Amino acid sequence: METDNCTKLTIAIDGPAGAGKSTVARKVAQRMGYIYLDTGAMYRALTLKAIRLGVDAYDGVGLAALCDQTDIRFTTRAHLQGGQPKVYLDGEDVSTEIRSAPVGSLVSIVAAHPEVRERFVRLQRRIAAGGGVVADGRDVGTYVLPAAEVKIFLTASFAERVRRRHSELLAAGRSVSEEEVSEELSARDRMDSERPVAPLKQAPDAIMIDTTGRTIDETVCQVLAICSRRTGNVVSDC
Ligand code: DC
């Protein structure tokens, strides 16, 4: 697709948990002055509400009904002022709680229901309409925004993803062992890749970046270079 210097790209970044998607996506959005859309946060927020209200994670119809009575909002521009993106569930800031262990262990089950995905995909497309967006998730390039001009599939070796997720959790004050993290990641990988609806897979036109042994900034620069080939703008400081 042809783009010019003023074109606002739609950038889709997909990949497995722990590949560095959210940090890379946020930094790319910051550098480009684009909005950042964390699609996984929607599934996490609904999972949190389901836990609180006792709705079964396997009950797709119940979750869809819950979704219809739920208001999920994001700050899609906070990163532009150097802030952390925030997620609000029915007006309450749940940015930290959606990363908790109970949510992490159920979110893949919640996200596998077509009735739930349908609702969130509609919302994701609405937020991304107009371009100038970096969206990260599992099915952004394959299903949510198939016309995205830039599609990246970010991955890393399993051992590295476990190490990164483990240090993230320790830094957030959670006391978990590397074995527990490894079990959770492999269960999530399996559920996200094997589900029948919008499974995690690389879009045929996505560029794969293996972040094993690379710093976040190196990966950000690589993505920016790919974007600059689309817009013709030169990337500085890389
Ligand atoms: O990216 P994350 O770890 O916050 O995502 C949480 C879960 O949500 C993940 O296990 C799979 C699901 N998810 C999804 O099914 N589709 C997306 N576009 C984003 C996340």
Short mmCIF file of C-alpha atoms and ligand atoms in Angstrom, two decimals:
data_model
loop_
_atom_site.label_atom_id
_atom_site.label_comp_id
_atom_site.label_asym_id
_atom_site.label_seq_id
_atom_site.Cartn_x
_atom_site.Cartn_y
_atom_site.Cartn_z
CA MET A 1 0.00 0.00 0.00
CA GLU A 2 1.22 3.50 -0.87
CA THR A 3 1.40 6.02 1.96
CA ASP A 4 2.70 9.59 2.18
CA ASN A 5 4.33 11.59 4.96
CA CYS A 6 0.97 12.66 6.41
CA THR A 7 -0.53 9.20 6.41
CA LYS A 8 -1.42 7.92 9.82
CA LEU A 9 -0.62 4.26 9.85
CA THR A 10 -2.49 1.47 11.53
CA ILE A 11 0.08 -0.75 13.22
CA ALA A 12 -0.84 -4.22 14.49
CA ILE A 13 1.50 -5.99 16.90
CA ASP A 14 0.58 -9.57 17.77
CA GLY A 15 2.41 -12.36 19.51
CA PRO A 16 2.44 -14.65 22.53
CA ALA A 17 2.48 -13.51 26.16
CA GLY A 18 5.86 -12.25 27.33
CA ALA A 19 7.21 -11.35 23.87
CA GLY A 20 7.35 -7.67 24.87
CA LYS A 21 4.34 -6.55 22.80
CA SER A 22 2.82 -4.04 25.19
CA THR A 23 6.06 -2.22 26.01
CA VAL A 24 7.14 -2.14 22.37
CA ALA A 25 3.67 -1.07 21.17
CA ARG A 26 3.47 1.71 23.75
CA LYS A 27 6.93 3.04 22.90
CA VAL A 28 6.28 2.91 19.16
CA ALA A 29 2.99 4.78 19.72
CA GLN A 30 4.85 7.36 21.82
CA ARG A 31 7.51 7.91 19.15
CA MET A 32 4.92 8.21 16.37
CA GLY A 33 2.43 10.32 18.37
CA TYR A 34 -0.21 7.62 17.88
CA ILE A 35 -2.87 6.25 20.17
CA TYR A 36 -2.14 2.96 21.90
CA LEU A 37 -4.77 0.25 22.07
CA ASP A 38 -4.14 -2.66 24.44
CA THR A 39 -6.77 -5.17 23.28
CA GLY A 40 -5.84 -7.73 25.96
CA ALA A 41 -6.81 -5.22 28.66
CA MET A 42 -10.47 -5.48 27.56
CA TYR A 43 -10.51 -9.25 28.07
CA ARG A 44 -8.71 -8.78 31.38
CA ALA A 45 -11.20 -6.16 32.62
CA LEU A 46 -14.18 -8.38 31.80
CA THR A 47 -12.46 -11.33 33.50
CA LEU A 48 -12.00 -9.23 36.63
CA LYS A 49 -15.68 -8.28 36.68
CA ALA A 50 -16.70 -11.93 36.13
CA ILE A 51 -14.54 -13.00 39.11
CA ARG A 52 -16.03 -10.31 41.32
CA LEU A 53 -19.60 -11.19 40.39
CA GLY A 54 -19.12 -14.95 40.33
CA VAL A 55 -19.84 -15.40 36.61
CA ASP A 56 -18.32 -18.67 35.36
CA ALA A 57 -15.41 -18.18 32.92
CA TYR A 58 -16.84 -21.06 30.80
CA ASP A 59 -20.28 -19.42 30.48
CA GLY A 60 -20.06 -17.57 27.16
CA VAL A 61 -23.68 -16.44 27.18
CA GLY A 62 -23.43 -15.15 30.76
CA LEU A 63 -20.18 -13.33 29.95
CA ALA A 64 -21.68 -11.74 26.84
CA ALA A 65 -24.60 -10.48 28.94
CA LEU A 66 -22.13 -9.17 31.50
CA CYS A 67 -20.21 -7.46 28.72
CA ASP A 68 -23.38 -5.64 27.64
CA GLN A 69 -23.72 -4.21 31.16
CA THR A 70 -20.09 -3.20 31.43
CA ASP A 71 -18.37 0.06 30.63
CA ILE A 72 -14.68 -0.38 29.78
CA ARG A 73 -12.64 2.72 29.00
CA PHE A 74 -9.00 3.41 28.29
CA THR A 75 -6.66 6.32 28.30
CA THR A 76 -5.32 5.82 24.77
CA ARG A 77 -3.11 8.93 24.88
CA ALA A 78 -1.55 8.89 28.39
CA HIS A 79 1.72 7.50 26.97
CA LEU A 80 2.10 10.63 24.84
CA GLN A 81 2.74 12.60 28.06
CA GLY A 82 4.96 9.83 29.47
CA GLY A 83 2.18 8.33 31.63
CA GLN A 84 1.11 4.71 32.00
CA PRO A 85 -2.07 3.73 30.15
CA LYS A 86 -5.05 3.34 32.48
CA VAL A 87 -8.03 1.01 32.21
CA TYR A 88 -11.37 1.85 33.83
CA LEU A 89 -14.02 -0.76 34.60
CA ASP A 90 -17.40 0.90 35.21
CA GLY A 91 -15.53 4.04 36.21
CA GLU A 92 -13.02 2.35 38.56
CA ASP A 93 -9.31 2.39 37.76
CA VAL A 94 -8.40 -1.32 37.50
CA SER A 95 -5.07 -0.92 35.68
CA THR A 96 -3.17 -2.87 38.37
CA GLU A 97 -5.82 -5.38 39.34
CA ILE A 98 -6.29 -6.68 35.77
CA ARG A 99 -2.67 -7.93 35.93
CA SER A 100 -3.32 -10.03 39.06
CA ALA A 101 -2.84 -13.83 39.19
CA PRO A 102 -6.56 -14.76 39.36
CA VAL A 103 -7.25 -12.67 36.23
CA GLY A 104 -4.16 -14.09 34.47
CA SER A 105 -5.27 -17.65 35.06
CA LEU A 106 -8.81 -17.17 33.70
CA VAL A 107 -8.46 -14.56 30.94
CA SER A 108 -7.65 -17.01 28.14
CA ILE A 109 -10.83 -18.96 28.95
CA VAL A 110 -12.92 -15.77 28.90
CA ALA A 111 -11.27 -14.58 25.67
CA ALA A 112 -12.08 -17.84 23.86
CA HIS A 113 -15.85 -17.17 23.72
CA PRO A 114 -17.00 -15.91 20.30
CA GLU A 115 -19.86 -13.90 21.92
CA VAL A 116 -17.30 -11.98 24.00
CA ARG A 117 -14.81 -11.49 21.14
CA GLU A 118 -17.50 -10.16 18.81
CA ARG A 119 -18.32 -7.37 21.26
CA PHE A 120 -14.73 -6.37 21.95
CA VAL A 121 -13.67 -6.55 18.32
CA ARG A 122 -16.45 -4.06 17.45
CA LEU A 123 -15.13 -1.70 20.13
CA GLN A 124 -11.51 -2.19 19.03
CA ARG A 125 -12.37 -1.36 15.41
CA ARG A 126 -14.23 1.75 16.53
CA ILE A 127 -11.24 2.99 18.56
CA ALA A 128 -8.82 2.25 15.69
CA ALA A 129 -10.96 3.83 12.95
CA GLY A 130 -9.09 6.71 11.35
CA GLY A 131 -5.62 5.23 11.83
CA GLY A 132 -2.74 6.70 13.82
CA VAL A 133 -2.96 3.72 16.14
CA VAL A 134 -0.72 0.99 17.49
CA ALA A 135 -2.80 -1.96 18.67
CA ASP A 136 -1.42 -5.05 20.35
CA GLY A 137 -2.99 -8.44 20.96
CA ARG A 138 -3.31 -11.90 19.44
CA ASP A 139 -5.61 -11.43 16.44
CA VAL A 140 -5.16 -7.76 15.53
CA GLY A 141 -3.36 -8.36 12.22
CA THR A 142 -5.34 -11.46 11.29
CA TYR A 143 -8.85 -10.46 12.29
CA VAL A 144 -9.44 -7.14 14.07
CA LEU A 145 -7.59 -4.84 11.67
CA PRO A 146 -6.73 -6.97 8.63
CA ALA A 147 -6.03 -3.86 6.51
CA ALA A 148 -3.33 -2.55 8.91
CA GLU A 149 -0.43 -1.16 6.85
CA VAL A 150 2.16 -2.51 9.29
CA LYS A 151 1.81 -5.93 10.89
CA ILE A 152 4.40 -7.24 13.29
CA PHE A 153 4.48 -10.67 14.88
CA LEU A 154 6.63 -10.33 17.97
CA THR A 155 8.02 -13.44 19.53
CA ALA A 156 10.86 -14.71 21.76
CA SER A 157 12.05 -18.08 22.98
CA PHE A 158 9.87 -19.67 25.65
CA ALA A 159 12.70 -19.50 28.23
CA GLU A 160 13.19 -15.78 27.60
CA ARG A 161 9.47 -15.05 27.80
CA VAL A 162 9.31 -16.88 31.14
CA ARG A 163 12.33 -14.94 32.45
CA ARG A 164 10.84 -11.58 31.41
CA ARG A 165 7.38 -12.30 32.81
CA HIS A 166 8.94 -13.56 36.06
CA SER A 167 11.00 -10.40 36.58
CA GLU A 168 8.00 -8.23 35.69
CA LEU A 169 5.92 -9.97 38.36
CA LEU A 170 8.70 -9.74 40.95
CA ALA A 171 9.07 -6.03 40.18
CA ALA A 172 5.31 -5.65 40.70
CA GLY A 173 5.71 -7.18 44.18
CA ARG A 174 4.25 -10.61 43.38
CA SER A 175 6.08 -13.58 44.87
CA VAL A 176 5.98 -16.34 42.27
CA SER A 177 8.52 -18.94 41.21
CA GLU A 178 9.85 -19.30 37.67
CA GLU A 179 8.16 -22.72 37.51
CA GLU A 180 4.75 -21.20 38.25
CA VAL A 181 5.28 -18.55 35.57
CA SER A 182 6.39 -21.22 33.12
CA GLU A 183 3.26 -23.30 33.75
CA GLU A 184 0.97 -20.29 33.39
CA LEU A 185 2.64 -19.13 30.16
CA SER A 186 2.54 -22.54 28.55
CA ALA A 187 -1.15 -22.97 29.46
CA ARG A 188 -1.93 -19.53 28.00
CA ASP A 189 0.10 -20.22 24.84
CA ARG A 190 -1.83 -23.43 24.33
CA MET A 191 -5.26 -21.88 24.91
CA ASP A 192 -4.56 -18.76 22.82
CA SER A 193 -3.17 -20.76 19.87
CA GLU A 194 -5.54 -23.71 19.86
CA ARG A 195 -8.89 -21.97 20.30
CA PRO A 196 -11.19 -22.24 17.27
CA VAL A 197 -12.03 -18.51 17.14
CA ALA A 198 -9.31 -16.00 16.16
CA PRO A 199 -6.39 -18.05 17.47
CA LEU A 200 -2.95 -16.55 17.91
CA LYS A 201 -1.14 -16.94 14.61
CA GLN A 202 1.09 -14.89 12.39
CA ALA A 203 -0.75 -13.06 9.57
CA PRO A 204 0.72 -14.02 6.17
CA ASP A 205 1.73 -10.38 5.58
CA ALA A 206 3.15 -9.81 9.09
CA ILE A 207 6.87 -9.34 9.68
CA MET A 208 8.18 -11.62 12.40
CA ILE A 209 10.60 -10.10 14.92
CA ASP A 210 12.30 -12.45 17.37
CA THR A 211 13.15 -10.36 20.43
CA THR A 212 15.26 -13.04 22.15
CA GLY A 213 18.46 -11.39 23.37
CA ARG A 214 17.40 -7.94 22.14
CA THR A 215 16.64 -4.87 24.19
CA ILE A 216 13.26 -3.16 24.03
CA ASP A 217 14.86 -0.14 22.36
CA GLU A 218 16.43 -2.28 19.63
CA THR A 219 13.06 -3.81 18.86
CA VAL A 220 11.31 -0.42 18.95
CA CYS A 221 13.85 0.90 16.42
CA GLN A 222 13.31 -2.09 14.18
CA VAL A 223 9.54 -1.50 14.19
CA LEU A 224 10.02 2.24 13.58
CA ALA A 225 12.27 1.44 10.62
CA ILE A 226 9.54 -0.76 9.14
CA CYS A 227 7.01 2.06 9.66
CA SER A 228 9.30 4.63 8.09
CA ARG A 229 9.52 2.52 4.95
CA ARG A 230 5.73 2.98 4.72
CA THR A 231 5.56 6.69 5.44
CA GLY A 232 8.88 7.81 3.97
CA ASN A 233 9.66 9.66 7.23
CA VAL A 234 13.17 9.30 8.61
CA VAL A 235 13.46 7.80 12.10
CA SER A 236 15.84 9.76 14.32
CA ASP A 237 17.61 8.55 17.50
CA CYS A 238 17.71 4.93 16.42
O1 DC B 1 -1.86 -9.49 26.06
P1 DC B 1 -2.43 -9.96 27.39
O2 DC B 1 -1.56 -10.94 28.13
O3 DC B 1 -2.86 -8.83 28.27
O4 DC B 1 -3.77 -10.75 26.97
C1 DC B 1 -4.57 -11.37 27.93
C2 DC B 1 -5.34 -12.52 27.30
O5 DC B 1 -6.34 -11.99 26.43
C3 DC B 1 -4.51 -13.49 26.50
O6 DC B 1 -4.32 -14.68 27.20
C4 DC B 1 -5.30 -13.75 25.27
C5 DC B 1 -6.41 -12.75 25.26
N1 DC B 1 -6.36 -11.86 24.11
C6 DC B 1 -7.03 -12.26 22.99
O7 DC B 1 -7.58 -13.35 22.97
N2 DC B 1 -7.10 -11.43 21.92
C7 DC B 1 -6.48 -10.26 21.92
N3 DC B 1 -6.56 -9.46 20.85
C8 DC B 1 -5.73 -9.84 23.07
C9 DC B 1 -5.69 -10.68 24.14
#
